[in-house]
Coordinates of C-alpha atoms in Angstrom, one line a residue:
Chain C
M1 CA 3.5 -23.8 -24.2
S2 CA 5.2 -20.4 -25.7
L3 CA 6.8 -18.6 -22.8
S4 CA 4.0 -16.2 -24.2
A5 CA 1.1 -18.5 -22.1
H6 CA 2.9 -18.4 -18.8
L7 CA 3.5 -14.4 -17.8
P8 CA 1.2 -14.8 -15.8
A9 CA 3.2 -16.7 -13.6
L10 CA 6.4 -15.6 -14.1
Q11 CA 5.9 -11.9 -13.5
V12 CA 5.0 -13.6 -9.8
V13 CA 8.2 -15.6 -9.7
L14 CA 10.7 -13.7 -11.3
P15 CA 10.9 -10.9 -9.1
L16 CA 9.8 -13.9 -6.4
L17 CA 12.7 -15.8 -7.4
S18 CA 15.1 -13.8 -7.2
A19 CA 14.6 -12.9 -3.6
P20 CA 16.2 -16.2 -1.8
L21 CA 18.2 -16.5 -4.6
A22 CA 19.8 -13.0 -3.4
V23 CA 20.4 -13.9 0.1
L24 CA 22.1 -17.0 -1.1
L25 CA 25.2 -15.2 -2.8
R26 CA 25.5 -12.5 0.4
H27 CA 27.1 -10.2 -1.9
G28 CA 25.4 -7.1 -2.5
G29 CA 26.4 -6.4 -6.0
L30 CA 25.6 -10.2 -7.0
A31 CA 22.4 -9.9 -4.9
F32 CA 21.8 -6.1 -6.7
A33 CA 22.2 -7.4 -9.9
I34 CA 19.7 -10.7 -9.5
V35 CA 17.3 -8.3 -8.3
T36 CA 18.2 -6.0 -10.5
A37 CA 17.1 -8.4 -13.2
G38 CA 13.8 -10.2 -11.5
A39 CA 12.3 -6.4 -11.7
W40 CA 13.2 -5.7 -15.2
A41 CA 12.5 -9.5 -16.8
A42 CA 8.2 -8.2 -14.1
F43 CA 8.1 -5.2 -15.8
A44 CA 8.8 -6.1 -19.6
A45 CA 6.6 -9.4 -18.1
A46 CA 4.3 -6.1 -17.5
I47 CA 3.8 -5.1 -20.8
G48 CA 4.1 -8.1 -22.5
L49 CA 0.6 -8.3 -20.5
W50 CA -0.9 -5.3 -20.8
L51 CA 0.0 -5.9 -25.2
Q52 CA -2.2 -9.0 -24.4
V53 CA -5.3 -8.4 -22.4
G54 CA -5.1 -5.4 -25.6
E55 CA -5.4 -8.3 -28.1
V56 CA -7.3 -11.3 -26.4
G57 CA -9.2 -10.0 -23.5
T58 CA -8.7 -11.1 -20.2
I59 CA -6.4 -12.9 -19.3
S60 CA -7.3 -16.0 -17.3
Y61 CA -4.3 -18.3 -16.1
H62 CA -5.2 -21.5 -14.5
I63 CA -2.5 -22.4 -11.6
G64 CA -0.9 -26.2 -12.7
S65 CA -3.7 -26.2 -15.6
W66 CA -6.5 -26.3 -12.2
A67 CA -9.9 -24.7 -13.5
P68 CA -11.2 -22.1 -11.6
P69 CA -13.4 -21.9 -9.0
W70 CA -11.2 -25.2 -7.8
G71 CA -7.7 -23.5 -8.4
I72 CA -5.6 -20.5 -8.0
E73 CA -6.5 -18.4 -11.2
Y74 CA -4.9 -15.3 -12.0
R75 CA -6.5 -12.9 -14.0
V76 CA -5.4 -10.0 -15.5
D77 CA -7.1 -7.4 -16.8
R78 CA -7.4 -4.2 -17.9
L79 CA -7.4 -2.1 -15.0
A80 CA -5.0 -5.6 -13.0
S81 CA -2.4 -4.7 -16.7
F82 CA -2.0 -1.6 -16.4
I83 CA -1.5 -1.5 -11.7
L84 CA 1.1 -4.3 -12.9
L85 CA 2.6 -1.6 -15.7
L86 CA 3.0 0.9 -12.9
V87 CA 4.4 -1.6 -9.7
S88 CA 6.5 -3.3 -12.3
G89 CA 7.8 0.2 -13.8
T90 CA 8.1 2.6 -10.5
A91 CA 10.7 -1.3 -9.1
A92 CA 12.4 -0.6 -12.6
I93 CA 13.6 2.6 -11.9
V94 CA 14.0 2.6 -8.2
L95 CA 16.4 -0.3 -8.7
P96 CA 18.8 0.8 -9.7
Y97 CA 19.1 4.0 -7.9
S98 CA 18.9 2.1 -4.9
R99 CA 22.2 1.0 -5.7
A100 CA 24.2 4.5 -4.4
S101 CA 21.4 5.6 -2.6
I102 CA 21.8 3.3 0.2
E103 CA 25.8 3.0 -0.1
R104 CA 25.1 6.2 2.6
E105 CA 22.1 5.0 4.5
I106 CA 22.2 1.1 4.7
P107 CA 25.4 -0.4 6.5
R108 CA 27.6 -1.8 3.4
D109 CA 26.6 -6.4 4.9
L110 CA 22.9 -5.9 5.2
H111 CA 22.5 -4.5 1.2
Y112 CA 22.0 -8.0 0.3
L113 CA 19.0 -8.1 2.3
Y114 CA 17.7 -5.2 1.2
Y115 CA 17.6 -6.6 -1.7
A116 CA 16.1 -9.5 -0.6
M117 CA 13.3 -7.8 0.9
F118 CA 12.5 -5.4 -2.1
G119 CA 12.5 -8.1 -4.0
L120 CA 9.9 -10.1 -1.6
C121 CA 7.5 -7.5 -2.1
L122 CA 7.4 -6.1 -5.2
A123 CA 6.6 -10.4 -6.1
G124 CA 4.1 -9.9 -3.2
L125 CA 2.4 -6.8 -4.9
L126 CA 1.9 -8.0 -8.2
G127 CA 0.5 -11.3 -6.0
I128 CA -1.7 -9.2 -4.6
T129 CA -2.8 -6.8 -8.4
I130 CA -2.7 -10.3 -10.8
T131 CA -4.2 -13.0 -8.1
G132 CA -8.0 -14.2 -8.3
D133 CA -7.9 -16.0 -5.6
A134 CA -8.9 -13.9 -2.3
F135 CA -7.4 -15.9 0.0
N136 CA -4.9 -15.6 -2.3
V137 CA -4.7 -11.8 -2.0
F138 CA -4.3 -11.9 1.3
V139 CA -1.1 -14.1 1.7
F140 CA 0.2 -12.4 -1.2
L141 CA -0.5 -9.2 0.6
E142 CA 0.5 -10.6 4.4
I143 CA 4.9 -11.6 2.2
S144 CA 4.5 -7.6 0.4
S145 CA 4.0 -6.4 3.7
L146 CA 6.1 -8.0 5.7
S147 CA 9.1 -7.6 3.8
T148 CA 8.5 -3.9 4.0
Y149 CA 8.6 -3.6 7.3
V150 CA 12.4 -5.0 7.1
L151 CA 12.6 -2.5 4.7
I152 CA 11.5 0.5 6.9
A153 CA 13.7 -1.0 10.2
L154 CA 16.8 0.0 8.1
G155 CA 16.7 3.9 7.6
R156 CA 19.2 4.9 9.8
D157 CA 17.0 7.3 11.9
R158 CA 16.5 5.1 15.1
R159 CA 12.3 6.6 15.0
A160 CA 12.8 4.1 11.9
L161 CA 12.4 1.0 14.1
A162 CA 9.7 2.1 15.8
A163 CA 7.8 3.4 13.0
S164 CA 7.8 -0.5 11.3
Y165 CA 6.8 -1.9 14.8
R166 CA 3.5 0.4 14.5
Y167 CA 2.8 -0.6 10.8
L168 CA 4.0 -3.9 11.7
I169 CA 0.8 -3.5 14.6
M170 CA -1.3 -1.3 12.7
G171 CA -1.4 -3.8 9.2
T172 CA -1.4 -6.5 10.4
I173 CA -5.3 -6.0 12.3
G174 CA -5.6 -4.6 8.7
A175 CA -4.6 -7.9 7.0
T176 CA -6.1 -9.6 10.3
F177 CA -9.2 -7.7 9.1
F178 CA -8.7 -8.8 5.7
V179 CA -8.2 -12.1 5.7
I180 CA -12.2 -12.2 9.2
G181 CA -13.6 -10.5 6.2
I182 CA -12.9 -13.5 3.3
G183 CA -13.5 -16.6 6.0
F184 CA -17.0 -14.5 6.5
L185 CA -17.4 -14.2 3.1
Y186 CA -15.9 -18.0 2.4
L187 CA -18.4 -19.6 4.8
M188 CA -21.5 -18.1 3.1
T189 CA -20.4 -18.3 0.0
G190 CA -18.1 -21.7 -0.2
T191 CA -15.7 -20.5 -2.8
L192 CA -12.0 -18.0 -2.9
N193 CA -12.4 -17.1 -6.5
I194 CA -12.8 -13.6 -6.6
V195 CA -15.1 -14.0 -9.8
D196 CA -17.0 -17.1 -8.6
L197 CA -17.3 -15.4 -5.3
G198 CA -19.7 -12.6 -7.2
E199 CA -22.4 -15.0 -9.2
R200 CA -22.0 -16.6 -5.4
L201 CA -23.0 -13.5 -3.2
R202 CA -26.3 -12.3 -5.2
A203 CA -27.9 -14.5 -4.0
V204 CA -27.3 -13.6 -0.3
Q205 CA -25.9 -9.9 -0.6
D206 CA -28.4 -8.8 1.6
S207 CA -27.2 -11.6 5.0
R208 CA -26.0 -10.1 7.6
P209 CA -22.4 -12.3 7.0
V210 CA -22.2 -10.9 3.5
L211 CA -22.3 -6.6 4.8
V212 CA -20.1 -7.6 8.2
A213 CA -17.9 -9.4 6.0
L214 CA -17.7 -6.7 3.3
A215 CA -17.2 -3.6 6.5
F216 CA -14.2 -5.9 8.1
I217 CA -12.6 -5.7 4.1
T218 CA -13.1 -2.0 4.0
V219 CA -11.6 -1.5 6.8
G220 CA -8.6 -3.6 6.8
V221 CA -7.8 -2.1 3.5
S222 CA -8.2 1.1 4.5
L223 CA -5.9 0.8 7.1
K224 CA -3.5 -0.8 4.3
L225 CA -4.5 1.9 2.2
A226 CA -3.8 5.5 5.0
L227 CA -7.8 6.3 3.9
F228 CA -7.9 9.7 6.3
P229 CA -7.8 9.1 9.7
L230 CA -6.1 5.1 10.0
H231 CA -3.0 7.1 8.8
Q232 CA -1.3 7.9 11.5
W233 CA 1.2 4.6 10.7
L234 CA 2.3 6.9 7.2
P235 CA 3.6 9.8 7.5
N236 CA 6.7 8.9 10.5
A237 CA 7.5 5.2 8.4
Y238 CA 7.9 7.7 5.0
T239 CA 9.9 10.1 6.7
Y240 CA 11.9 7.6 8.8
A241 CA 12.9 5.0 5.8
P242 CA 15.1 5.3 2.8
S243 CA 15.5 6.6 0.9
A244 CA 14.4 4.6 -2.3
V245 CA 12.3 2.4 0.3
T246 CA 10.4 5.5 -0.1
A247 CA 10.0 6.1 -2.8
F248 CA 9.5 2.5 -3.8
L249 CA 6.5 2.2 -1.5
A250 CA 4.6 5.8 -2.0
A251 CA 3.9 4.9 -5.4
T252 CA 3.3 1.4 -5.1
A253 CA 2.7 0.2 -1.0
T254 CA -0.5 1.9 -0.7
K255 CA -2.5 2.1 -4.4
V256 CA -1.7 -2.0 -4.3
S257 CA -4.3 -1.3 -2.0
I258 CA -6.8 0.7 -3.0
Y259 CA -6.4 -1.8 -6.0
V260 CA -7.8 -4.4 -3.8
L261 CA -10.2 -2.2 -2.1
I262 CA -11.9 -1.7 -5.7
R263 CA -11.6 -5.0 -6.8
F264 CA -13.8 -5.7 -4.3
W265 CA -16.2 -3.4 -4.3
F266 CA -16.5 -4.2 -7.7
S267 CA -15.8 -7.6 -9.1
V268 CA -17.1 -8.8 -5.6
F269 CA -19.8 -7.3 -3.4
G270 CA -20.9 -5.4 -6.4
E271 CA -22.8 -1.9 -7.6
T272 CA -25.9 -2.3 -5.6
L273 CA -24.7 -3.4 -3.0
I274 CA -22.0 -0.9 -2.7
F275 CA -23.6 2.3 -3.7
H276 CA -27.3 1.9 -3.7
K277 CA -28.4 0.5 -0.6
L278 CA -25.7 0.4 1.6
P279 CA -24.2 4.9 2.6
L280 CA -21.1 3.9 1.5
P281 CA -20.8 6.5 -0.6
Q282 CA -21.5 8.7 1.3
L283 CA -18.7 7.6 3.7
M284 CA -16.2 7.6 1.5
L285 CA -17.0 10.6 0.1
G286 CA -16.9 12.4 4.1
L287 CA -13.3 10.4 4.8
S288 CA -11.5 12.1 1.1
L289 CA -12.7 15.9 1.5
A290 CA -11.2 14.6 5.5
A291 CA -8.0 13.5 4.5
M292 CA -8.1 16.5 1.1
F293 CA -7.8 19.0 3.8
A294 CA -6.6 17.9 7.1
A295 CA -3.6 15.9 6.5
S296 CA -3.5 19.0 2.7
F297 CA -3.5 21.7 5.5
I298 CA -0.9 19.4 9.1
A299 CA 0.9 18.5 5.7
I300 CA 1.8 22.5 5.3
F301 CA 3.6 23.0 8.3
Q302 CA 5.8 20.1 8.6
D303 CA 9.0 21.2 9.7
N304 CA 10.7 18.2 7.5
L305 CA 10.8 17.8 3.9
K306 CA 9.9 14.1 4.1
R307 CA 6.9 14.1 6.7
M308 CA 5.2 17.1 4.9
F309 CA 5.2 15.3 1.5
A310 CA 4.2 12.3 3.3
Y311 CA 1.1 13.9 4.7
S312 CA -0.1 15.5 1.4
S313 CA 0.3 11.4 0.4
V314 CA -3.0 10.8 3.3
G315 CA -4.1 14.6 1.3
Q316 CA -3.8 13.4 -2.4
I317 CA -5.2 9.8 -1.7
G318 CA -8.3 11.8 -0.2
Y319 CA -9.0 12.6 -4.4
I320 CA -8.5 8.5 -5.0
T321 CA -10.8 8.0 -3.2
L322 CA -13.4 10.7 -3.4
G323 CA -13.5 9.2 -7.1
L324 CA -15.0 5.6 -5.8
S325 CA -17.5 7.9 -4.2
F326 CA -18.9 9.0 -7.5
D327 CA -20.2 5.4 -8.3
S328 CA -19.6 6.9 -12.7
V329 CA -17.8 5.9 -14.9
H330 CA -16.2 8.7 -14.9
G331 CA -15.3 9.2 -11.2
L332 CA -13.9 5.7 -11.1
T333 CA -11.6 6.4 -13.8
A334 CA -10.5 9.5 -12.2
S335 CA -9.4 6.9 -9.4
I336 CA -7.1 5.0 -11.4
V337 CA -5.5 7.7 -13.0
H338 CA -5.0 9.5 -9.9
L339 CA -4.1 6.5 -8.9
F340 CA -1.0 6.3 -11.4
N341 CA 0.3 9.5 -11.4
H342 CA 0.5 10.0 -7.9
G343 CA 2.1 7.5 -8.0
M344 CA 4.8 8.5 -10.6
A345 CA 4.9 12.1 -8.9
K346 CA 5.1 11.2 -5.3
A347 CA 8.5 8.2 -6.6
A348 CA 9.8 11.2 -8.8
I349 CA 9.5 13.5 -5.3
F350 CA 10.9 11.3 -3.4
L351 CA 13.5 9.8 -5.6
L352 CA 14.9 13.5 -5.7
I353 CA 15.1 14.4 -2.2
G354 CA 16.9 10.8 -1.8
G355 CA 19.3 12.8 -3.9
M356 CA 19.4 16.1 -2.1
V357 CA 20.4 13.6 0.6
V358 CA 23.4 12.3 -0.5
G359 CA 24.8 15.9 -1.6
L360 CA 24.4 17.1 1.2
A361 CA 25.7 13.9 3.1
G362 CA 28.9 15.1 0.7
R363 CA 29.8 17.9 3.1
G364 CA 29.4 14.7 5.9
A365 CA 28.2 17.3 8.3
V366 CA 24.6 17.2 7.1
S367 CA 22.7 14.1 9.0
P368 CA 20.1 13.1 6.7
V369 CA 17.2 14.0 8.7
L370 CA 15.6 17.2 6.3
T371 CA 14.0 19.9 7.8
F372 CA 13.2 23.6 5.8
D373 CA 16.1 25.4 7.6
K374 CA 19.1 22.9 6.4
L375 CA 17.6 23.8 2.6
A376 CA 17.5 27.3 2.4
G377 CA 19.3 29.2 -0.8
L378 CA 19.4 25.0 -2.1
A379 CA 18.3 25.5 -5.6
K380 CA 21.1 27.6 -6.4
R381 CA 23.8 24.0 -4.8
M382 CA 21.8 22.1 -6.8
P383 CA 19.6 23.0 -9.7
L384 CA 18.3 19.8 -11.5
T385 CA 16.7 18.2 -8.2
C386 CA 15.0 20.8 -6.8
F387 CA 13.8 22.0 -10.7
G388 CA 12.5 18.5 -11.2
I389 CA 11.4 18.4 -7.1
V390 CA 8.8 21.8 -8.4
L391 CA 7.8 19.9 -12.0
A392 CA 6.7 16.9 -9.8
G393 CA 5.1 19.2 -7.1
L394 CA 3.2 21.6 -9.2
S395 CA 1.7 18.0 -10.6
L396 CA 0.3 17.4 -6.5
I397 CA -1.2 21.4 -7.4
G398 CA -2.7 19.6 -10.4
V399 CA -1.4 22.6 -13.0
P400 CA -2.3 22.1 -16.6
G401 CA 0.7 20.1 -18.6
T402 CA 1.8 18.5 -15.2
A403 CA -0.3 14.8 -14.9
G404 CA -2.0 15.8 -11.8
F405 CA -4.1 18.2 -14.4
V406 CA -5.1 15.2 -16.3
S407 CA -7.2 13.1 -12.7
K408 CA -8.4 16.4 -11.7
W409 CA -10.1 16.9 -14.6
Y410 CA -12.1 13.8 -14.7
L411 CA -12.6 14.3 -10.6
I412 CA -14.9 16.8 -12.4
V413 CA -16.1 16.4 -14.4
A414 CA -17.7 13.3 -12.0
A415 CA -18.5 15.8 -10.1
L416 CA -20.3 18.3 -12.5
E417 CA -22.0 14.4 -14.0
Q418 CA -23.6 14.3 -10.4
G419 CA -24.3 17.8 -10.3
Q420 CA -22.5 18.5 -7.5
F421 CA -20.8 21.9 -7.7
W422 CA -20.0 22.4 -4.3
I423 CA -17.4 19.2 -4.6
V424 CA -15.7 21.2 -7.4
G425 CA -15.4 23.7 -5.1
A426 CA -13.6 21.3 -2.8
I427 CA -11.3 20.1 -5.2
L428 CA -10.4 23.3 -6.3
L429 CA -10.3 25.4 -2.6
S430 CA -8.6 21.6 -1.8
S431 CA -5.6 22.0 -4.1
L432 CA -5.1 25.6 -2.7
L433 CA -3.2 23.5 -0.3
A434 CA -1.3 21.8 -2.2
V435 CA -0.4 24.9 -3.9
A436 CA 0.7 26.0 0.0
Y437 CA 2.8 23.0 1.1
V438 CA 4.6 23.2 -2.0
W439 CA 5.1 26.8 -1.9
R440 CA 7.4 26.7 1.2
F441 CA 9.4 24.4 -0.6
V442 CA 10.2 26.6 -3.2
E443 CA 10.5 29.6 -1.3
V444 CA 13.6 28.5 1.0
A445 CA 14.7 26.4 -1.7
Y446 CA 14.6 29.9 -4.6
F447 CA 14.7 32.9 -1.9
H448 CA 16.0 32.0 1.1
A449 CA 19.5 32.3 0.7
A450 CA 21.8 30.0 0.4
P451 CA 24.7 29.3 3.8
E452 CA 28.3 31.3 3.4
G453 CA 31.2 29.2 1.4
S454 CA 28.9 26.0 -0.3
G455 CA 29.0 25.7 -3.7
K456 CA 27.6 23.9 -6.6
Q457 CA 26.9 19.9 -5.6
E458 CA 24.1 18.1 -7.0
A459 CA 23.5 14.9 -6.8
P460 CA 25.0 11.9 -8.6
L461 CA 23.5 11.5 -12.1
G462 CA 23.0 8.3 -10.9
L463 CA 20.3 9.6 -8.7
L464 CA 19.7 12.2 -10.5
I465 CA 19.2 10.2 -14.5
P466 CA 15.7 7.8 -12.4
A467 CA 14.3 10.8 -10.5
W468 CA 14.5 12.5 -14.2
L469 CA 12.4 9.7 -15.8
M470 CA 9.9 9.5 -13.0
V471 CA 9.3 13.5 -13.3
I472 CA 9.6 13.7 -17.1
A473 CA 6.9 10.5 -17.2
T474 CA 4.4 13.1 -15.4
T475 CA 5.2 15.7 -17.1
W476 CA 4.3 13.1 -20.1
F477 CA 1.5 11.6 -18.7
G478 CA 0.0 15.3 -18.9
L479 CA -0.1 16.1 -22.4
D480 CA -0.1 12.9 -23.9
T481 CA -2.9 11.6 -21.9
S482 CA -3.6 8.2 -24.6
F483 CA -2.4 5.1 -22.9
T484 CA -3.4 6.1 -18.5
V485 CA -6.6 8.0 -19.6
G486 CA -7.7 5.1 -21.9
S487 CA -6.3 2.1 -19.6
A488 CA -8.3 3.5 -16.7
L489 CA -11.6 3.6 -18.9
E490 CA -11.3 0.7 -20.3
A491 CA -11.0 -0.8 -16.8
A492 CA -13.5 1.2 -15.6
Q493 CA -15.9 0.4 -18.0
Q494 CA -15.1 -3.4 -17.7
L495 CA -15.7 -2.9 -13.4
V496 CA -19.0 -1.3 -14.2
R497 CA -20.8 -4.1 -16.4
V498 CA -19.9 -6.9 -14.3
G499 CA -20.4 -4.9 -11.2
K500 CA -24.3 -4.5 -12.2
Chain S
M1 CA -31.6 -18.6 26.2
I2 CA -29.0 -20.5 27.0
G3 CA -29.2 -22.8 24.7
E4 CA -28.9 -21.1 21.5
L5 CA -25.5 -20.0 23.5
F6 CA -23.9 -23.3 24.0
E7 CA -24.7 -24.1 19.9
H8 CA -23.0 -20.7 18.6
F9 CA -20.9 -21.5 21.5
S10 CA -16.8 -21.5 18.8
Y11 CA -18.9 -18.4 17.2
L12 CA -18.8 -17.6 21.6
V13 CA -15.1 -18.2 22.0
T14 CA -14.0 -16.5 18.6
V15 CA -15.4 -13.7 19.3
F16 CA -14.6 -13.0 23.3
L17 CA -10.1 -14.2 21.1
M18 CA -10.7 -11.6 18.5
V19 CA -12.0 -8.6 20.5
T20 CA -9.8 -9.6 24.0
G21 CA -6.7 -9.6 22.0
L22 CA -7.6 -6.3 20.2
Y23 CA -8.1 -4.5 22.8
I24 CA -5.0 -5.8 24.8
V25 CA -3.3 -4.4 21.1
I26 CA -5.0 -0.8 21.9
A27 CA -4.7 -0.4 25.6
R28 CA -0.8 -2.6 26.6
G29 CA 2.1 0.3 25.7
N30 CA 4.4 -2.1 26.1
L31 CA 6.0 -4.0 23.2
I32 CA 5.8 -7.7 23.7
K33 CA 2.3 -7.1 25.6
K34 CA 1.1 -6.0 21.8
L35 CA 2.8 -8.1 19.8
V36 CA 1.0 -11.0 22.6
G37 CA -2.9 -9.5 21.9
L38 CA -1.7 -8.9 17.7
S39 CA -0.6 -12.5 18.8
I40 CA -4.0 -13.8 20.8
F41 CA -5.8 -11.4 17.7
Q42 CA -4.8 -14.1 15.0
T43 CA -5.4 -16.5 16.5
S44 CA -9.1 -16.1 16.8
V45 CA -9.5 -16.5 13.3
Y46 CA -8.0 -19.7 13.3
L47 CA -11.2 -20.2 15.1
L48 CA -13.3 -18.9 12.5
Y49 CA -12.6 -20.3 9.4
I50 CA -11.9 -24.3 11.2
A51 CA -15.1 -24.2 13.6
P52 CA -17.2 -24.2 10.9
G53 CA -15.5 -26.2 8.8
K54 CA -16.1 -29.2 11.3
L55 CA -18.8 -31.5 10.2
L56 CA -20.1 -34.0 13.8
G57 CA -19.1 -37.0 12.7
G58 CA -18.0 -35.9 9.6
T59 CA -14.7 -37.5 8.0
A60 CA -11.8 -37.0 5.4
P61 CA -13.6 -36.2 2.6
I62 CA -12.1 -39.9 1.7
L63 CA -14.3 -41.3 -1.9
A64 CA -16.0 -44.7 0.2
P65 CA -19.2 -46.1 -0.2
Q66 CA -19.1 -46.2 3.6
Y67 CA -19.3 -42.3 4.3
G68 CA -22.3 -40.2 4.4
I69 CA -19.9 -37.3 5.9
Y70 CA -17.7 -34.9 5.0
S71 CA -15.7 -32.8 6.9
N72 CA -14.3 -29.7 4.7
P73 CA -10.2 -29.5 4.8
L74 CA -9.8 -26.3 2.9
P75 CA -10.0 -23.7 6.0
H76 CA -7.5 -26.4 7.6
V77 CA -5.1 -25.7 3.9
L78 CA -5.3 -22.0 4.6
I79 CA -5.6 -21.8 8.1
L80 CA -1.9 -23.3 7.8
T81 CA -0.8 -21.0 6.0
A82 CA -2.2 -18.3 8.6
I83 CA -0.7 -20.2 11.2
V84 CA 2.5 -19.3 9.2
V85 CA 1.6 -15.8 8.6
G86 CA 1.5 -15.4 12.1
V87 CA 4.5 -16.6 13.5
A88 CA 6.4 -14.1 11.1
T89 CA 5.2 -11.4 11.5
L90 CA 5.2 -12.4 16.1
A91 CA 8.9 -13.3 14.7
L92 CA 9.4 -10.4 13.4
G93 CA 7.0 -7.7 16.1
L94 CA 9.8 -9.2 18.5
A95 CA 12.5 -8.7 16.6
L96 CA 12.2 -5.2 16.4
A97 CA 11.3 -4.9 19.5
V98 CA 15.2 -6.7 20.2
R99 CA 16.1 -4.1 18.5
I100 CA 14.3 -0.8 19.7
R101 CA 15.5 -1.6 23.2
E102 CA 19.3 -1.2 22.0
A103 CA 18.4 2.0 20.7
Y104 CA 16.0 3.4 22.9
G105 CA 16.3 2.1 26.6
T106 CA 12.8 1.4 27.4
I107 CA 10.0 -0.4 25.5
E108 CA 7.4 1.3 26.0
E109 CA 5.9 2.6 23.6
D110 CA 4.8 6.5 26.1
E111 CA 9.4 6.7 26.6
I112 CA 9.6 5.2 23.1
T113 CA 7.3 8.2 21.6
A114 CA 8.5 11.0 24.2
L115 CA 12.2 10.8 23.5
D116 CA 11.4 10.9 19.9
N117 CA 9.1 14.5 20.6
A118 CA 12.2 15.5 22.2
R119 CA 14.6 14.4 18.7
Q120 CA 12.0 16.5 17.2
D121 CA 12.0 19.4 19.4
M122 CA 15.8 19.5 18.8
E123 CA 15.9 18.8 15.2
R124 CA 13.2 22.7 15.0
D125 CA 14.9 25.0 17.2
P126 CA 18.7 23.1 17.9
D127 CA 19.7 25.7 19.6
R128 CA 17.6 25.2 22.8

């Protein structure tokens, strides 16, 4: 057996192993090296899997050679391989960044624990994506969630603790709802394998336990993905977590939860139940629009830069779920593309903000809480950082030439396909709200006078380079869409074909 | 009516625990009490899984001529994992409560929120 046959297992095992090793080594530098190596290996495995899926189609890997549906199966189709790339790629960029970033945000004797938690979180997120077993999804969900709570609590402000606690309560309720749903599905079908579940559920689709399971799973996962109005945990968690953690979570954690929702809706319950028998699309449409408008509107009035972009995340998640409400290949494509593009843009923004914190703290006077009055004239002092945020901000708005435009374009195409012109208007109108909050940053950073006696003090290169890689990716995927849209379209076609 | 209730006795207990736990999480402001509620809520799920796996008169699935009815062992294994998750969550939650008490001097949610709001107002308008 060659190594490439075991890529699905290695994908999860390598980062998972790096975490306990980091704890055993008890040394910041060594822990950094080993967890980063694990993340890069995972990224390499994800690239390998993406190529393999292109050659041989869906990969089914039997853990311990136990055949599904009895054994646990790792299943990589186009969608899973795409999300694996996003998650492991983000980790591969954020980890080198965190070395310089956490130096100022986390006491040095805790660094090895930070890396261990990061490795666990990464392994959990990759596991959720790759596994083909419903209960396994829950276990990985909890692995990633528990390590996320710790990562958030490492923030320097004491409000990080309260935010982490709140997230722990809401996240656990969400995960428990999810596992209740799985329990009902298991009672009805006697299987936990996702493909097998999908086939067996067709016979009992209309029974009440299945509907209850659908409700529990949808609400539970919606809590984890911060669907408006279940997003209460998100703004504080993003605001007070260490910068590198915020960047990683914003790009991956909610996105993987959306993946779980797509997986269960399309591969398990099937389109007929979701879209034709139940009013779920209408419900999703309403909540998505509420997120797009309410959360973006709240974002405009935030005084804290990080919190503003956190609310913007809630709004952007609205666009992703909006695509799910259309019941069409184009709608689903838009969702998947936006999931990827928004992950990139938000990672870029939060990485740059992290650089800003370090750069401003260089003088010692500035606290880590970035309120707008501290950013006056920042563009003169940190031209590259500010320009990067503007570029990524343009992607949040959806200006042509950025990745955000591509995904909004597909959303509009999907809306037009259904003849719902008013949704097109809503998308454009809510983009104006994004203009408003991005403009707030531009106004303060570019047009307000800088305080006296402040020279140029760009963020350190170790922070700028990873952040700018993300900014360049945002622009790149706005111009060349063959990878993102190609993968998403293929994934959507696969899902819709199976779900019929 | 009563007979039907007893037929679904295990489900009734499960639902009662589930709702009780969730209510405590929502209604109590004390961080420790919230965690107690969360634990009760999670425990109800263990029952939801395990109770239907048991058949009256069923044995462990041993392939032997004298045994005809088997109980399903898989839910037990699943719930073993869920128990570990529950313990880890509780431990982490309690650890956070300790840290919050050190940082804020209280474990009442409304007091913490008040302290946070005061801090936020100060950041917004430092002169006040």
